[in-house]
């Protein structure tokens, strides 16, 4: 059985590498678009009122998913809606 000795310098290098990898992962997550948006985020994005958002839901223009008491909208569906209006 082989025994490796780990020095303080080895641990310091490991720590530095680990922190860099964590930073890269966090930056990647922050730069990605959110897949699901809440009602308030959709209203801000589309610059519409609560009533208008409700009308979009009721007439089937914008699909949604209810989880608990919160409504979520797929970002791709919102992009499609915007592209239709352009």
Coordinates of N, CA and C in Angstrom, one line a residue:
X1 N 0.8 -1.2 0.0 CA 0.0 0.0 0.0 C 0.9 1.2 0.0
X2 N 0.6 2.1 -0.9 CA 1.4 3.3 -1.1 C 0.8 4.5 -0.2
X3 N 1.6 5.2 0.4 CA 1.2 6.3 1.3 C 1.8 7.6 0.7
X4 N 0.9 8.6 0.4 CA 1.3 9.9 -0.1 C 1.2 10.9 1.0
X5 N 2.2 11.7 1.1 CA 2.2 12.8 2.1 C 1.8 14.1 1.4
X6 N 0.8 14.7 2.1 CA 0.3 16.0 1.6 C 0.8 17.1 2.4
X7 N 1.4 18.1 1.7 CA 2.0 19.2 2.4 C 1.0 20.4 2.5
X8 N 1.3 21.4 3.2 CA 0.5 22.6 3.3 C 0.4 23.3 1.9
X9 N 1.5 23.2 1.2 CA 1.5 23.8 -0.1 C 0.6 23.1 -1.1
X10 N 0.5 21.8 -1.0 CA -0.4 21.0 -1.8 C -1.8 21.4 -1.5
X11 N -2.2 21.5 -0.2 CA -3.5 21.9 0.2 C -3.8 23.4 -0.3
X12 N -2.9 24.2 -0.3 CA -3.1 25.6 -0.8 C -3.3 25.6 -2.3
X13 N -2.6 24.8 -3.0 CA -2.8 24.7 -4.5 C -4.2 24.2 -4.7
X14 N -4.6 23.1 -4.0 CA -5.9 22.5 -4.2 C -7.0 23.5 -3.9
X15 N -6.8 24.3 -2.8 CA -7.8 25.3 -2.4 C -8.0 26.4 -3.5
X16 N -6.9 26.8 -4.1 CA -6.9 27.8 -5.1 C -7.6 27.3 -6.4
X17 N -7.3 26.1 -6.8 CA -7.9 25.5 -7.9 C -9.4 25.3 -7.7
X18 N -9.8 24.8 -6.5 CA -11.2 24.6 -6.2 C -12.0 25.9 -6.2
X19 N -11.4 26.9 -5.6 CA -12.1 28.2 -5.6 C -12.3 28.7 -7.1
X20 N -11.3 28.6 -7.9 CA -11.4 29.0 -9.3 C -12.5 28.3 -10.0
X21 N -12.6 27.0 -9.8 CA -13.6 26.2 -10.5 C -15.0 26.6 -10.0
X22 N -15.2 26.9 -8.7 CA -16.5 27.3 -8.2 C -16.9 28.6 -8.8
X23 N -15.9 29.6 -8.9 CA -16.2 30.9 -9.5 C -16.7 30.7 -10.9
X24 N -16.0 29.9 -11.7 CA -16.4 29.6 -13.1 C -17.8 29.1 -13.2
X25 N -18.1 28.1 -12.3 CA -19.4 27.5 -12.3 C -20.5 28.6 -12.0
X26 N -20.2 29.4 -11.0 CA -21.2 30.4 -10.6 C -21.4 31.5 -11.7
X27 N -20.3 31.9 -12.4 CA -20.4 32.8 -13.5 C -21.2 32.2 -14.6
X28 N -21.0 31.0 -14.9 CA -21.8 30.3 -16.0 C -23.3 30.3 -15.7
X29 N -23.6 29.9 -14.4 CA -25.0 29.9 -14.0 C -25.7 31.3 -14.1
X30 N -24.9 32.3 -13.7 CA -25.5 33.7 -13.7 C -25.7 34.2 -15.1
X31 N -24.9 33.7 -16.1 CA -25.0 34.2 -17.4 C -26.1 33.5 -18.2
X32 N -26.5 32.4 -17.8 CA -27.6 31.7 -18.5 C -28.9 32.3 -18.2
X33 N -29.8 32.2 -19.2 CA -31.1 32.8 -19.0 C -31.9 31.8 -18.1
X34 N -32.9 32.4 -17.4 CA -33.7 31.6 -16.6 C -34.7 30.9 -17.5
X35 N -35.0 29.7 -17.2 CA -35.9 28.9 -18.0 C -37.4 29.2 -17.6
X36 N -37.6 29.5 -16.4 CA -39.0 29.7 -15.9 C -39.0 31.1 -15.2
X37 N -40.0 31.9 -15.5 CA -40.2 33.2 -14.9 C -41.5 33.3 -14.2
X38 N -41.5 34.0 -13.1 CA -42.7 34.3 -12.3 C -43.5 35.4 -13.0
X39 N -44.7 35.5 -12.5 CA -45.6 36.5 -13.1 C -45.0 37.9 -13.1
X40 N -44.5 38.3 -11.9 CA -43.9 39.7 -11.8 C -42.8 39.9 -12.8
X41 N -42.0 38.9 -13.1 CA -40.9 39.0 -14.0 C -41.4 39.1 -15.5
X42 N -42.5 38.4 -15.7 CA -43.1 38.4 -17.1 C -43.7 39.8 -17.3
X43 N -44.4 40.3 -16.3 CA -45.0 41.7 -16.4 C -43.9 42.7 -16.7
X44 N -42.8 42.6 -16.0 CA -41.7 43.6 -16.2 C -41.1 43.4 -17.6
X45 N -40.9 42.2 -18.0 CA -40.3 41.9 -19.3 C -41.2 42.4 -20.5
X46 N -42.4 42.1 -20.4 CA -43.4 42.5 -21.5 C -44.0 43.9 -21.3
X47 N -43.7 44.5 -20.1 CA -44.3 45.8 -19.8 C -45.8 45.8 -19.9
X48 N -46.4 44.8 -19.2 CA -47.9 44.7 -19.2 C -48.4 44.7 -17.8
X49 N -49.7 44.9 -17.7 CA -50.4 44.9 -16.4 C -50.7 43.5 -16.0
X50 N -51.2 43.3 -14.7 CA -51.6 42.0 -14.2 C -52.8 41.5 -15.0
X51 N -53.7 42.4 -15.3 CA -54.9 42.1 -16.1 C -54.6 41.6 -17.5
X52 N -53.6 42.2 -18.1 CA -53.2 41.8 -19.5 C -52.6 40.4 -19.4
X53 N -51.8 40.2 -18.4 CA -51.2 38.9 -18.3 C -52.2 37.8 -18.0
X54 N -53.2 38.1 -17.2 CA -54.3 37.2 -17.0 C -55.1 36.9 -18.3
X55 N -55.3 37.9 -19.1 CA -56.0 37.7 -20.4 C -55.2 36.8 -21.3
X56 N -53.9 37.0 -21.3 CA -53.0 36.1 -22.1 C -53.1 34.6 -21.7
X57 N -53.2 34.4 -20.4 CA -53.4 33.1 -19.8 C -54.8 32.5 -20.2
X58 N -55.8 33.3 -20.0 CA -57.2 32.9 -20.2 C -57.5 32.5 -21.7
X59 N -57.0 33.3 -22.6 CA -57.3 33.0 -24.0 C -56.2 32.1 -24.6
X60 N -55.3 31.6 -23.8 CA -54.4 30.5 -24.3 C -53.2 31.1 -25.1
X61 N -53.0 32.4 -25.1 CA -51.9 33.0 -25.8 C -50.6 32.6 -25.2
X62 N -50.6 32.6 -23.8 CA -49.3 32.3 -23.1 C -49.6 31.1 -22.1
X63 N -48.9 30.0 -22.3 CA -49.1 28.9 -21.4 C -48.3 29.1 -20.1
X64 N -48.8 28.4 -19.1 CA -48.2 28.6 -17.7 C -48.3 27.3 -17.0
X65 N -47.5 27.3 -15.9 CA -47.5 26.1 -15.0 C -47.7 26.6 -13.6
X66 N -48.7 26.0 -12.8 CA -48.9 26.5 -11.5 C -48.2 25.4 -10.5
X67 N -47.4 26.0 -9.7 CA -46.8 25.1 -8.6 C -47.1 25.8 -7.3
X68 N -47.9 25.1 -6.5 CA -48.4 25.7 -5.3 C -49.3 26.8 -5.7
X69 N -49.0 28.0 -5.2 CA -49.8 29.2 -5.5 C -49.1 30.1 -6.5
X70 N -48.0 29.7 -7.1 CA -47.2 30.5 -7.9 C -47.3 30.0 -9.4
X71 N -47.5 31.0 -10.3 CA -47.5 30.7 -11.7 C -46.2 30.9 -12.3
X72 N -45.8 30.0 -13.1 CA -44.5 30.1 -13.8 C -44.7 30.0 -15.3
X73 N -43.9 30.8 -16.1 CA -44.0 30.9 -17.5 C -42.7 30.5 -18.1
X74 N -42.8 29.7 -19.2 CA -41.5 29.2 -19.9 C -41.0 30.4 -20.7
X75 N -39.7 30.6 -20.5 CA -39.0 31.8 -21.2 C -39.2 31.6 -22.7
X76 N -39.1 30.4 -23.2 CA -39.2 30.1 -24.7 C -40.6 30.5 -25.2
X77 N -41.6 30.3 -24.4 CA -42.9 30.7 -24.8 C -43.1 32.2 -24.9
X78 N -42.4 32.9 -24.0 CA -42.5 34.4 -24.0 C -41.7 34.9 -25.3
X79 N -40.6 34.3 -25.6 CA -39.8 34.7 -26.8 C -40.7 34.5 -28.0
X80 N -41.4 33.3 -28.1 CA -42.2 33.1 -29.3 C -43.3 34.1 -29.4
X81 N -43.9 34.5 -28.3 CA -45.0 35.5 -28.3 C -44.4 36.8 -28.8
X82 N -43.2 37.2 -28.3 CA -42.6 38.4 -28.8 C -42.3 38.4 -30.3
X83 N -41.8 37.3 -30.8 CA -41.5 37.1 -32.2 C -42.8 37.2 -33.1
X84 N -43.9 36.7 -32.6 CA -45.2 36.8 -33.3 C -45.6 38.2 -33.5
X85 N -45.4 39.0 -32.5 CA -45.9 40.4 -32.5 C -45.0 41.3 -33.4
X86 N -43.7 40.9 -33.6 CA -42.8 41.7 -34.4 C -43.0 41.4 -35.8

